mmCIF file of C-alpha atoms in Angstrom:
data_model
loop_
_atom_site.group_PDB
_atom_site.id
_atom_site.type_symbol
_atom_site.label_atom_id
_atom_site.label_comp_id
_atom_site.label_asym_id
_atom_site.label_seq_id
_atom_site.Cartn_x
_atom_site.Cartn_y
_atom_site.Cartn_z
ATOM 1 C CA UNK A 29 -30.843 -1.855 28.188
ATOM 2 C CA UNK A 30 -29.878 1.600 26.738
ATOM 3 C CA UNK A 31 -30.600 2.691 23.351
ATOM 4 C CA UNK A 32 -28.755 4.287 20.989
ATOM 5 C CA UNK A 33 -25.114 3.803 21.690
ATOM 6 C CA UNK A 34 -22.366 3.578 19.337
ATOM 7 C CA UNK A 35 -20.430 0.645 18.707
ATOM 8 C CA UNK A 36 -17.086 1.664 20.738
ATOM 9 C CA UNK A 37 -19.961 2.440 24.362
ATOM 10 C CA UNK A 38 -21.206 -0.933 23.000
ATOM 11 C CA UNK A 39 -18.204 -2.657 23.296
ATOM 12 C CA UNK A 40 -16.645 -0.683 26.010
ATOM 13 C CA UNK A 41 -19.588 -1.276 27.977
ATOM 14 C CA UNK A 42 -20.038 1.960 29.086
ATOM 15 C CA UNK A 43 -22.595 4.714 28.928
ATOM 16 C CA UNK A 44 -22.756 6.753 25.502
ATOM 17 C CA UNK A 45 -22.820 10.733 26.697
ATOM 18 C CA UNK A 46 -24.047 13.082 23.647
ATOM 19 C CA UNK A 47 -20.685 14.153 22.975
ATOM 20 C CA UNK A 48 -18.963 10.763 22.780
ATOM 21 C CA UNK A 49 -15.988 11.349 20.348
ATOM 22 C CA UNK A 50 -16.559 7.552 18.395
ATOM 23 C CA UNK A 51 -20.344 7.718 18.209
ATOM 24 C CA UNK A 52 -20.476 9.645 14.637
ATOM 25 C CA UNK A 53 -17.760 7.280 13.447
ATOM 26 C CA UNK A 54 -18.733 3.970 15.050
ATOM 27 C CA UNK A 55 -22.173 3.446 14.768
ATOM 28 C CA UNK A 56 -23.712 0.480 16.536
ATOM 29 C CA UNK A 57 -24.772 -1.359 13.394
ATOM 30 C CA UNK A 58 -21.152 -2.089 12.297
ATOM 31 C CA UNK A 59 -19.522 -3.535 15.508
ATOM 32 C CA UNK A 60 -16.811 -5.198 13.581
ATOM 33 C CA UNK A 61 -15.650 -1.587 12.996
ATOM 34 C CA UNK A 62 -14.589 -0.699 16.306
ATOM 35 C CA UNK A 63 -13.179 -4.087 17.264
ATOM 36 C CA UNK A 64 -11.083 -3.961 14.315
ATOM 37 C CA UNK A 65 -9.585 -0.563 14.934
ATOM 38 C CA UNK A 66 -9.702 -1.097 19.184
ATOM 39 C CA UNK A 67 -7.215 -4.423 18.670
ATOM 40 C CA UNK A 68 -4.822 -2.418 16.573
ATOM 41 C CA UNK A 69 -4.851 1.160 17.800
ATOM 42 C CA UNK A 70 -6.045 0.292 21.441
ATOM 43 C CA UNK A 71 -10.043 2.841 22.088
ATOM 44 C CA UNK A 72 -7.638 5.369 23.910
ATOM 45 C CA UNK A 73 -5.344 6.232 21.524
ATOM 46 C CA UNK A 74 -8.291 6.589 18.643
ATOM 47 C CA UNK A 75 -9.949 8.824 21.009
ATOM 48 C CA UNK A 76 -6.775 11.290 21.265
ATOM 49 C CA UNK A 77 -6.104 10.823 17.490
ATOM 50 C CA UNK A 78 -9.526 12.352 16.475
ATOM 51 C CA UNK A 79 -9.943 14.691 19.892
ATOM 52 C CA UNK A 80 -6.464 16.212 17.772
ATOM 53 C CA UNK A 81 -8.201 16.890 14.651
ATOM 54 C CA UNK A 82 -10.949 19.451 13.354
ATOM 55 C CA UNK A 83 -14.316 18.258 13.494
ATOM 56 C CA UNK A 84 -14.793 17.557 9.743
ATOM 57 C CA UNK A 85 -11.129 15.716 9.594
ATOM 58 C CA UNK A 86 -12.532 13.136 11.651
ATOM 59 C CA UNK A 87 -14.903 10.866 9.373
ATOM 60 C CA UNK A 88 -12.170 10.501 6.754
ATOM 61 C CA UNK A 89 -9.397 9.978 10.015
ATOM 62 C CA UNK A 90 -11.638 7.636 11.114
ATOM 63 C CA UNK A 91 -12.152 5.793 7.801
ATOM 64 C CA UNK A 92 -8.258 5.433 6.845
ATOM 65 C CA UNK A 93 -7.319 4.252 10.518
ATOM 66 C CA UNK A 94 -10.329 1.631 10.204
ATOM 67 C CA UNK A 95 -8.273 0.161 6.587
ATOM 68 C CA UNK A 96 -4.802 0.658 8.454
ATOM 69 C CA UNK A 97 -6.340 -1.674 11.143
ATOM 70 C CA UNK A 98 -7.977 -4.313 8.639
ATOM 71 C CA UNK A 99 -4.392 -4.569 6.565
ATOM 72 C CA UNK A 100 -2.567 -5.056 9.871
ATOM 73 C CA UNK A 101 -5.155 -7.578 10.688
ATOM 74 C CA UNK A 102 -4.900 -9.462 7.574
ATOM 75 C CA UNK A 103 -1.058 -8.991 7.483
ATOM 76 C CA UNK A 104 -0.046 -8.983 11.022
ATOM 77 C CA UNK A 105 4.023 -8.402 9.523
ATOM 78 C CA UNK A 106 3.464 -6.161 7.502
ATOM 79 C CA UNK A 107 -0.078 -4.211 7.054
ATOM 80 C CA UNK A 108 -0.691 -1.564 4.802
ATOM 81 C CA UNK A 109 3.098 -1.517 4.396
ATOM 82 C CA UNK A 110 2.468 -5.251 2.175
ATOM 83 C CA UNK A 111 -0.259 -3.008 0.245
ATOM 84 C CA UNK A 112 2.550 -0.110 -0.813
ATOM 85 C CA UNK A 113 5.592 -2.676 -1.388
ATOM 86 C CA UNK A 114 2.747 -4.263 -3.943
ATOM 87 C CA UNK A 115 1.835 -1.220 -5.678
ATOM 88 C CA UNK A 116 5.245 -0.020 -6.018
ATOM 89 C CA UNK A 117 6.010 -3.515 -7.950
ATOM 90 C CA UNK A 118 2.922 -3.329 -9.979
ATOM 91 C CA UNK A 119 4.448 0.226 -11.308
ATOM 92 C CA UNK A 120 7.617 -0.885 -12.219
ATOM 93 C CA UNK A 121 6.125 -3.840 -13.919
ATOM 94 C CA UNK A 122 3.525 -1.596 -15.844
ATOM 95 C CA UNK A 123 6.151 0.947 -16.511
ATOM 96 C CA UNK A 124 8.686 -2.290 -18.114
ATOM 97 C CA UNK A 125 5.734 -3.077 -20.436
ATOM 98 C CA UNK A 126 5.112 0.814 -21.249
ATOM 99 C CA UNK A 127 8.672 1.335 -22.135
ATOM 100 C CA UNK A 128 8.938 -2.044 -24.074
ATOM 101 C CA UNK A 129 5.399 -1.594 -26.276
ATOM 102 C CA UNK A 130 6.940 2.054 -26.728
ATOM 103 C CA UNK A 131 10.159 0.878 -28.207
ATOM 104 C CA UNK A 132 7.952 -1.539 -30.771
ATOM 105 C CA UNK A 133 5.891 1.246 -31.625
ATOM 106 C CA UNK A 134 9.054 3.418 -32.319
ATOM 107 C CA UNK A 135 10.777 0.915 -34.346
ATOM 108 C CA UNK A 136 7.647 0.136 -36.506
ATOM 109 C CA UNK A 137 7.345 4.151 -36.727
ATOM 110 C CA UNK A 138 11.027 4.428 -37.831
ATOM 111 C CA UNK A 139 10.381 0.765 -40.215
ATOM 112 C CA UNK A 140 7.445 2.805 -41.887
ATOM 113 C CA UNK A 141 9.307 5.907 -42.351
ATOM 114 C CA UNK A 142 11.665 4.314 -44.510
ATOM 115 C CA UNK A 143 9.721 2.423 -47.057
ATOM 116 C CA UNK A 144 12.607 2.069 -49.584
ATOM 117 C CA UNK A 145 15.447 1.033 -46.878
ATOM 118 C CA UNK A 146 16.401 -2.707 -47.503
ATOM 119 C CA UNK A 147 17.006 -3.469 -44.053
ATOM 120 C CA UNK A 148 17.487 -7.374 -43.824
ATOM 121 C CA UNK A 149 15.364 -9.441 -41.394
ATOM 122 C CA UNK A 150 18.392 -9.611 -38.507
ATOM 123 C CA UNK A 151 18.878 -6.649 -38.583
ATOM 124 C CA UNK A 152 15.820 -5.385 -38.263
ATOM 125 C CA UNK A 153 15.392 -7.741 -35.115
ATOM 126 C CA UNK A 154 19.000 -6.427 -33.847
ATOM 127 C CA UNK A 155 17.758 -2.929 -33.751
ATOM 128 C CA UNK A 156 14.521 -3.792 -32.167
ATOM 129 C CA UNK A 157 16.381 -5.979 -29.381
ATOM 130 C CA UNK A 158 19.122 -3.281 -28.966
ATOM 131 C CA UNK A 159 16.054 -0.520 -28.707
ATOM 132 C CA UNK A 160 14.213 -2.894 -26.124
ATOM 133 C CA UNK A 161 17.253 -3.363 -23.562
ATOM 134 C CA UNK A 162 17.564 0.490 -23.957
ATOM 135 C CA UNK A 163 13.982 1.281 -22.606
ATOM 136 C CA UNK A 164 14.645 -1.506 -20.074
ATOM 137 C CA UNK A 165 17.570 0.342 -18.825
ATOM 138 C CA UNK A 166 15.429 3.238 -18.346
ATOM 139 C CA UNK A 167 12.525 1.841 -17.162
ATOM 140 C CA UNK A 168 14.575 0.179 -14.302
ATOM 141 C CA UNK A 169 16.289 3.380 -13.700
ATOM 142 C CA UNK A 170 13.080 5.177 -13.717
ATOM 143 C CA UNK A 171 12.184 3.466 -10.559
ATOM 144 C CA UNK A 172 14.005 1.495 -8.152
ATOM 145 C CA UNK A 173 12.091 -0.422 -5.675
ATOM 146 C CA UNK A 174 12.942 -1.332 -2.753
ATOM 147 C CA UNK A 175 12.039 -5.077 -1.503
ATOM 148 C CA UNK A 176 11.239 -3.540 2.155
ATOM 149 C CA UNK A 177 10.241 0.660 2.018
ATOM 150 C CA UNK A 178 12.110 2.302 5.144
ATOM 151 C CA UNK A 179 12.621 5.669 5.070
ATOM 152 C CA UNK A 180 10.745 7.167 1.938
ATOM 153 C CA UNK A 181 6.739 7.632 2.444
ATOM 154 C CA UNK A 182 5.976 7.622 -1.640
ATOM 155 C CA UNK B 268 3.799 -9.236 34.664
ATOM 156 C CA UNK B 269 5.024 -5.151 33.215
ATOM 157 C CA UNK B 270 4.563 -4.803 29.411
ATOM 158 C CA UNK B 271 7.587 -5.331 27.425
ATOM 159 C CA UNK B 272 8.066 -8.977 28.927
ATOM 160 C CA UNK B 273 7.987 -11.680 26.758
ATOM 161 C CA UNK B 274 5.181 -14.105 27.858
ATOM 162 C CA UNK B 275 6.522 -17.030 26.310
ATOM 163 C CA UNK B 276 10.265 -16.751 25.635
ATOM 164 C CA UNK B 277 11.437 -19.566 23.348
ATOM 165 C CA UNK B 278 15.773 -20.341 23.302
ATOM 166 C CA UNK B 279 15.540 -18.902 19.610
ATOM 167 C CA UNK B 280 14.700 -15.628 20.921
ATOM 168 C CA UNK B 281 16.998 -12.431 20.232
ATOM 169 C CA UNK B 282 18.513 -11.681 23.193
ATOM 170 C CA UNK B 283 18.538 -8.024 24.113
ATOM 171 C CA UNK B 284 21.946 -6.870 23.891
ATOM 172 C CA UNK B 285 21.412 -3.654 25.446
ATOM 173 C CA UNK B 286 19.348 -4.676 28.086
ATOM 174 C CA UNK B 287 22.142 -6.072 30.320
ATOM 175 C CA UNK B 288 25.212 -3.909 30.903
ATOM 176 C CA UNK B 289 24.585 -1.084 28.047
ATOM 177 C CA UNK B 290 22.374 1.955 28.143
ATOM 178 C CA UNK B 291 18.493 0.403 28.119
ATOM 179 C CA UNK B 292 16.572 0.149 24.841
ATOM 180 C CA UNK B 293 14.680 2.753 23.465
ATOM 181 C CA UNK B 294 11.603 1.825 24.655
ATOM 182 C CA UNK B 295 12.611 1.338 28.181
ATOM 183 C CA UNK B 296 14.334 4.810 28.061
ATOM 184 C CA UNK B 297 11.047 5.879 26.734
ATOM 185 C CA UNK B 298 8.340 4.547 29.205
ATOM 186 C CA UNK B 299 11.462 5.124 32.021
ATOM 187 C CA UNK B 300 11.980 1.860 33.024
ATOM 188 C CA UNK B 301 14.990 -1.015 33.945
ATOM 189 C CA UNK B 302 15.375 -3.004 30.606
ATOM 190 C CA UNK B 303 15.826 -6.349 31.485
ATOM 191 C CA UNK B 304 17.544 -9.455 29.466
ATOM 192 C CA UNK B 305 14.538 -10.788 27.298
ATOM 193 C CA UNK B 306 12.872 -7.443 27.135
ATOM 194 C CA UNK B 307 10.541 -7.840 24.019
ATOM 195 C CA UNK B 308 11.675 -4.269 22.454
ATOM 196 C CA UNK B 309 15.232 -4.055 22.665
ATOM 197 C CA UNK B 310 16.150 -5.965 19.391
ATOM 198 C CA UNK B 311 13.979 -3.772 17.585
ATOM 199 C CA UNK B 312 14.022 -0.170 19.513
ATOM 200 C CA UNK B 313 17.971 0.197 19.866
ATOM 201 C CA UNK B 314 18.487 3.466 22.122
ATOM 202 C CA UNK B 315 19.754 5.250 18.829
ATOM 203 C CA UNK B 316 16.817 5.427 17.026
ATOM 204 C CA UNK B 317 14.279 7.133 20.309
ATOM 205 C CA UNK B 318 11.728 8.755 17.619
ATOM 206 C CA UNK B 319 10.744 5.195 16.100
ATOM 207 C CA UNK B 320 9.517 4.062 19.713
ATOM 208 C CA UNK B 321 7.819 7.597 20.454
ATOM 209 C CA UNK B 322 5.933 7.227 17.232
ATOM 210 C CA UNK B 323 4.970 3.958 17.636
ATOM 211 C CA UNK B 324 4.356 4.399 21.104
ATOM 212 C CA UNK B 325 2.241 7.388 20.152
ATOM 213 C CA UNK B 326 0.183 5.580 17.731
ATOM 214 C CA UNK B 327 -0.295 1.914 18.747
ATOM 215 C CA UNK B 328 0.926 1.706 22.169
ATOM 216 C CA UNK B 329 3.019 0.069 24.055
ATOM 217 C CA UNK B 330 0.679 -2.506 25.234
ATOM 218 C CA UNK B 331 -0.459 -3.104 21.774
ATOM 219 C CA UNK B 332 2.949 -3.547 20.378
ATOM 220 C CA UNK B 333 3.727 -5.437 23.009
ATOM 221 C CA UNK B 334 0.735 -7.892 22.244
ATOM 222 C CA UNK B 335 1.115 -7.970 17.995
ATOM 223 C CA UNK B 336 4.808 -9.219 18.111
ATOM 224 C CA UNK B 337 3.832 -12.028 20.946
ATOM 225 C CA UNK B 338 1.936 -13.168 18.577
ATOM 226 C CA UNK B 339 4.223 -13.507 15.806
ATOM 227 C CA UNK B 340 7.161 -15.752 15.622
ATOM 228 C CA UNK B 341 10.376 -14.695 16.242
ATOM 229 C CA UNK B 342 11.774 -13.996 12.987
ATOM 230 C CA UNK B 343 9.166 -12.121 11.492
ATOM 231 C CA UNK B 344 8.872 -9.662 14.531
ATOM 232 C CA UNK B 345 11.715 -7.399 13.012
ATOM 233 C CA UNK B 346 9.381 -6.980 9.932
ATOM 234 C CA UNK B 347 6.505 -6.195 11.689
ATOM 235 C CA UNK B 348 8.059 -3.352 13.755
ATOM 236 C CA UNK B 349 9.697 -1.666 10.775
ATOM 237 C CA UNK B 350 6.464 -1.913 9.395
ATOM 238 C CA UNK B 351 4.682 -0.527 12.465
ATOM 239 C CA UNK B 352 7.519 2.567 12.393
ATOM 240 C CA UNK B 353 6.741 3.346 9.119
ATOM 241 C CA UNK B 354 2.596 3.674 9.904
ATOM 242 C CA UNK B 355 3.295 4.993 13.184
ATOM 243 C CA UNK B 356 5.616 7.558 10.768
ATOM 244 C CA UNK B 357 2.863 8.406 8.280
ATOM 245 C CA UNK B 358 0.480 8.532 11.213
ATOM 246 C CA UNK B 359 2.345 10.959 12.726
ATOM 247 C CA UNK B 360 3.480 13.485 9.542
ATOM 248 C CA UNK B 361 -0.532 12.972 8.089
ATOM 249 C CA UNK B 362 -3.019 12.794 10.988
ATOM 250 C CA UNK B 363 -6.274 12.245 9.109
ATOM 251 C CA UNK B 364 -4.760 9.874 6.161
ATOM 252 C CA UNK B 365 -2.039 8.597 7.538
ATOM 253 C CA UNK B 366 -0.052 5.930 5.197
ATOM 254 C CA UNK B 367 -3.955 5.312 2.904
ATOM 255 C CA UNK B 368 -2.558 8.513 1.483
ATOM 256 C CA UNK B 369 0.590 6.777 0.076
ATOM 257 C CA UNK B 370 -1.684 3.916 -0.950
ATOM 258 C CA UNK B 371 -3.868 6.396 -2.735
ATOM 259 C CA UNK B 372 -1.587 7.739 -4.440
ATOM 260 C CA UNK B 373 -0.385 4.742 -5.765
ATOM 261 C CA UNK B 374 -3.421 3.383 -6.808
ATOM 262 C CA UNK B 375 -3.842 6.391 -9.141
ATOM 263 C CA UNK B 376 -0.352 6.118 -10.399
ATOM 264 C CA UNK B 377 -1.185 2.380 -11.352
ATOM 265 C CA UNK B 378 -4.446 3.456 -13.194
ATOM 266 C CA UNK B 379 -2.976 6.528 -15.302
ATOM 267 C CA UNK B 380 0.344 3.798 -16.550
ATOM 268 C CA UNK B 381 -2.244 0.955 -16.842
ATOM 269 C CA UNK B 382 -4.181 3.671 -19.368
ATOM 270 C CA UNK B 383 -1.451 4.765 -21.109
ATOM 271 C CA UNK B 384 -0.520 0.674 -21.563
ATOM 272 C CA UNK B 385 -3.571 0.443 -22.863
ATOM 273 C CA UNK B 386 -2.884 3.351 -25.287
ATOM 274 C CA UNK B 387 0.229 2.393 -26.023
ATOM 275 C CA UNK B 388 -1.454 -1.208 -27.043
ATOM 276 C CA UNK B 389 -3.760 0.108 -28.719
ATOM 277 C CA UNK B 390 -1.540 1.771 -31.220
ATOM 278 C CA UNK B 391 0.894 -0.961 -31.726
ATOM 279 C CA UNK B 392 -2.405 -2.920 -32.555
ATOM 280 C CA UNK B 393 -3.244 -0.243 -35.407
ATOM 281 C CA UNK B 394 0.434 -0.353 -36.766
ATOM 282 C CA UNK B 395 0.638 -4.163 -37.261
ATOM 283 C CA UNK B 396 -3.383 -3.499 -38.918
ATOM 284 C CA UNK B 397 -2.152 -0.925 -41.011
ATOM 285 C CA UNK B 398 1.171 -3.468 -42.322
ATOM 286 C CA UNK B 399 -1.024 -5.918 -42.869
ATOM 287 C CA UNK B 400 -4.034 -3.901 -44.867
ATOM 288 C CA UNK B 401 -1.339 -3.000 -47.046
ATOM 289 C CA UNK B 402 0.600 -6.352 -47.600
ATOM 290 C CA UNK B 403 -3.273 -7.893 -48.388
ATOM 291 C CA UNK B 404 -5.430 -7.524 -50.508
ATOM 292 C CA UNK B 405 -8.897 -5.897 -49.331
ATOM 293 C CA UNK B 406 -11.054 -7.379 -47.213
ATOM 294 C CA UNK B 407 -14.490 -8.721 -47.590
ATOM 295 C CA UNK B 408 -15.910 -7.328 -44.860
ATOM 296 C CA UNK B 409 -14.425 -5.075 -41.762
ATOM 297 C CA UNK B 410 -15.586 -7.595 -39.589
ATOM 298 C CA UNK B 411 -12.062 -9.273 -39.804
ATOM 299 C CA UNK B 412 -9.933 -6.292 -38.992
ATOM 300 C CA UNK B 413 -12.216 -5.433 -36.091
ATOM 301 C CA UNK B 414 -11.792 -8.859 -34.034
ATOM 302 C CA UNK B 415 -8.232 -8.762 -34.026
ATOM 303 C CA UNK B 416 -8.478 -5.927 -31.902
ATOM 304 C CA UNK B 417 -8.604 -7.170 -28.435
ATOM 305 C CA UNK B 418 -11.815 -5.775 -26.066
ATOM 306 C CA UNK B 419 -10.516 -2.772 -24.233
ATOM 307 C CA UNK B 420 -10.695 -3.803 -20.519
ATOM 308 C CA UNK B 421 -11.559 -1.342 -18.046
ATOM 309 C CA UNK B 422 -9.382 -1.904 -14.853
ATOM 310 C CA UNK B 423 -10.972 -3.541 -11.892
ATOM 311 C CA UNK B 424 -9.339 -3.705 -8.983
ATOM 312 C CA UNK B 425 -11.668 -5.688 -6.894
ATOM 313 C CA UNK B 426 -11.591 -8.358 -9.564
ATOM 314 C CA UNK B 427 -8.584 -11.583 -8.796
ATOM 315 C CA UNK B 428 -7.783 -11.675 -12.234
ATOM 316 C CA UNK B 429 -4.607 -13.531 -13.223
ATOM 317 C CA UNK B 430 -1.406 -11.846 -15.019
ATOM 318 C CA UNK B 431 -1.973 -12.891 -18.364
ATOM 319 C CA UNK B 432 0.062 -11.003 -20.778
ATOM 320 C CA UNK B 433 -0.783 -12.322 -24.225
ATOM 321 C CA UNK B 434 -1.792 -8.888 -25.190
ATOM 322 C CA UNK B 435 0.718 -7.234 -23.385
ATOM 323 C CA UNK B 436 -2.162 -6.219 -20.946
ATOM 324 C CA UNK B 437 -1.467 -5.713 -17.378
ATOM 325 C CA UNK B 438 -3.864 -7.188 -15.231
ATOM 326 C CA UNK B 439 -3.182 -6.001 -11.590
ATOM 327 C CA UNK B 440 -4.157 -8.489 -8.723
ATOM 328 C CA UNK B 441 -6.640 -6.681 -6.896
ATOM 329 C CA UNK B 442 -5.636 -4.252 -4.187
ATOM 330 C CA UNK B 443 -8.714 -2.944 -1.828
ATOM 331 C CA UNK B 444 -9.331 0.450 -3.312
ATOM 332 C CA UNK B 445 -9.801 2.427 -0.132
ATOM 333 C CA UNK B 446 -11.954 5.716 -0.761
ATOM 334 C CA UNK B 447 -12.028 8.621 -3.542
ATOM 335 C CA UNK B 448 -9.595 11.579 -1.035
ATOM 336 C CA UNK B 449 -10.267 14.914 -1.741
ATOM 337 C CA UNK B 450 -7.458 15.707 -3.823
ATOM 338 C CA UNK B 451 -8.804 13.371 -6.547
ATOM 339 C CA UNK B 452 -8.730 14.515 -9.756
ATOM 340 C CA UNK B 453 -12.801 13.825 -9.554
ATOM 341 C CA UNK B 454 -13.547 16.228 -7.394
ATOM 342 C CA UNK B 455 -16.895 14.519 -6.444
ATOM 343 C CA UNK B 456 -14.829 13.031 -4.023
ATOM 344 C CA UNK B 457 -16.862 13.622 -0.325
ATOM 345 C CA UNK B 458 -15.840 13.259 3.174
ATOM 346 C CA UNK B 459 -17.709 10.461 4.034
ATOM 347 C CA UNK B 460 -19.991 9.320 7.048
ATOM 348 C CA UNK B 461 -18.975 6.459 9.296
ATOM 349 C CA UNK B 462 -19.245 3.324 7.843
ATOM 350 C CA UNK B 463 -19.987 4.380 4.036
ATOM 351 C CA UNK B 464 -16.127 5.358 3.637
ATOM 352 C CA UNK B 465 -13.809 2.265 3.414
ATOM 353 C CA UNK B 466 -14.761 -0.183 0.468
ATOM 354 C CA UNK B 467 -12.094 -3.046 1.554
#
């Protein structure tokens, strides 16, 4: 049996030379590694991917096609495209509660301000209601996501 | 049997419109070969659009694409290569980072808003203390101001927490932080080995 090959000779079944390309990037105690990103990406095309990039590009090339592989394997529709469309909901939604605790925050700003205005109780809750749909508006207009990204990276 | 054919062709499959009588698909144009009526490609590669098959082809492979939408059903296939397109994409304009950089980026954006929420919170929290320490008389103790304040959570992405908003705290579902890139704003951020990178 020979020693001491990486996961991808392991795999591949073939010898490990000292200058294999996968062996400081697929080592032999985390198989799953290689499969994973051999399924999606296919050993040849990983190979000319990292032969194409400066020797201390390759870990972290290695790393991020490894999690593009996983998310396509958990998601085979959509991959690490599901993770993105996710994110970019979780920021509008985070950015609609920024912009509605902000508008309480400037209404009980403006409320203290004014100690001696009699403002009546409806009004009070038109302003604040009026001030809310405002930063609504502008959060929504702040960011508009798309249900499916296309052509736009970020 | 070539790539590109379907193995399995079920009646509910697109037919290729351009494989017949029109100009072939892009992917046949690409890998320079007769695009034939069921070929798996041409409903998503039209001969318009040749860079979205060269990147794809580039990245994944034609052989690989071929075998991800066979095993997908029909109507989700369209999905998947758009999806694919847009890796193959990122692949292509970031070689070491390739769409993880997006996701990165991201993840950040959805920590700094999730702090200043938390901010944000935090002073509304003080306001409504404030209107009430001065509609009441004092207190007996601070303890009673002091548990009103809800615990200041510190975000967790690996944790499946549910979106509760009684607070008007976020709570993201978790999303597998990949790795610290070197642009982070902690720049203790290393390249890392094989196998210590990825923490999905």
């Amino acid at each position: 049996m020979i020693s001491g090959r990486c996961a991808a000779c392991k795999y591949l079944r073939r010898r490990c030379p000292s200058d294999c390309i996968f062996s400081p990037y697929f080592p032999s105690n985390v198989p799953q590694r290689f499969a994973c990103v051999h399924r999606i990406y296919g050993a040849s095309n990983v190979a000319k991917m990292l032969q194409q990039l400066p020797a201390h590009l390759r870990a972290e090339a290695a790393n991020s096609l490894y999690y593009e592989a996983q998310s396509r394997t958990q998601d085979p529709v959509y991959g690490c495209v599901g993770v993105i469309s996710l994110l970019h909901q979780q920021i509008h939604s985070v950015e609609s509660q920024l912009a509605k605790t902000e508008a309480e925050i400037a209404v009980l700003n403006s409320l203290a301000q004014e100690p001696a205005a009699q403002i009546q109780e409806n009004e009070v809750e038109a302003t604040f209601n009026n001030f809310l749909l405002e930063q609504d508006i502008i959060a929504s207009r702040r960011f508009s996501h798309p249900t499916y990204i296309s052509s736009n990276i970020i | 049997m070539p790539d590109g054919f379907c193995v399995y062709s079920p009646c509910t499959e697109k037919m290729a419109s351009s494989s017949s009588y029109n100009s072939p698909c892009a992917a046949c144009k690409f890998l320079r070969r007769k695009c034939m009526p069921g070929c798996i490609f041409a409903p998503y590669f039209p001969p318009e659009e040749p860079q979205k098959f060269a990147n794809v082809h580039k990245i994944f492979g034609a052989s690989n694409v071929t075998k991800l939408l066979n095993e997908l059903p029909p109507h989700q296939r369209e999905d998947a290569v758009n999806s694919l397109a847009y890796e193959a994409e990122a692949r292509v304009r970031d070689p070491v980072y390739g769409c993880v950089g997006a996701i990165s980026f991201l993840q950040r954006q959805v920590q700094r808003l999730q702090k200043e929420l938390d901010a944000a919170n935090s002073d509304l929290i003080h306001y409504a203390c404030s209107e009430i320490t001065t509609a009441l008389p004092a207190p007996p103790g601070p303890s009673s101001i002091q548990s009103m304040a809800p615990r200041q959570r510190p975000i967790d992405h690996y944790d499946r927490i549910g979106m509760g908003n009684e607070g008007g705290y976020y709570e993201a579902p978790a999303i597998p932080t990949p790795y610290n890139l070197p642009w982070n704003d902690n720049p203790s951020g290393e390249n890392n080995a094989a196998g210590g990178g990825s923490n999905m």
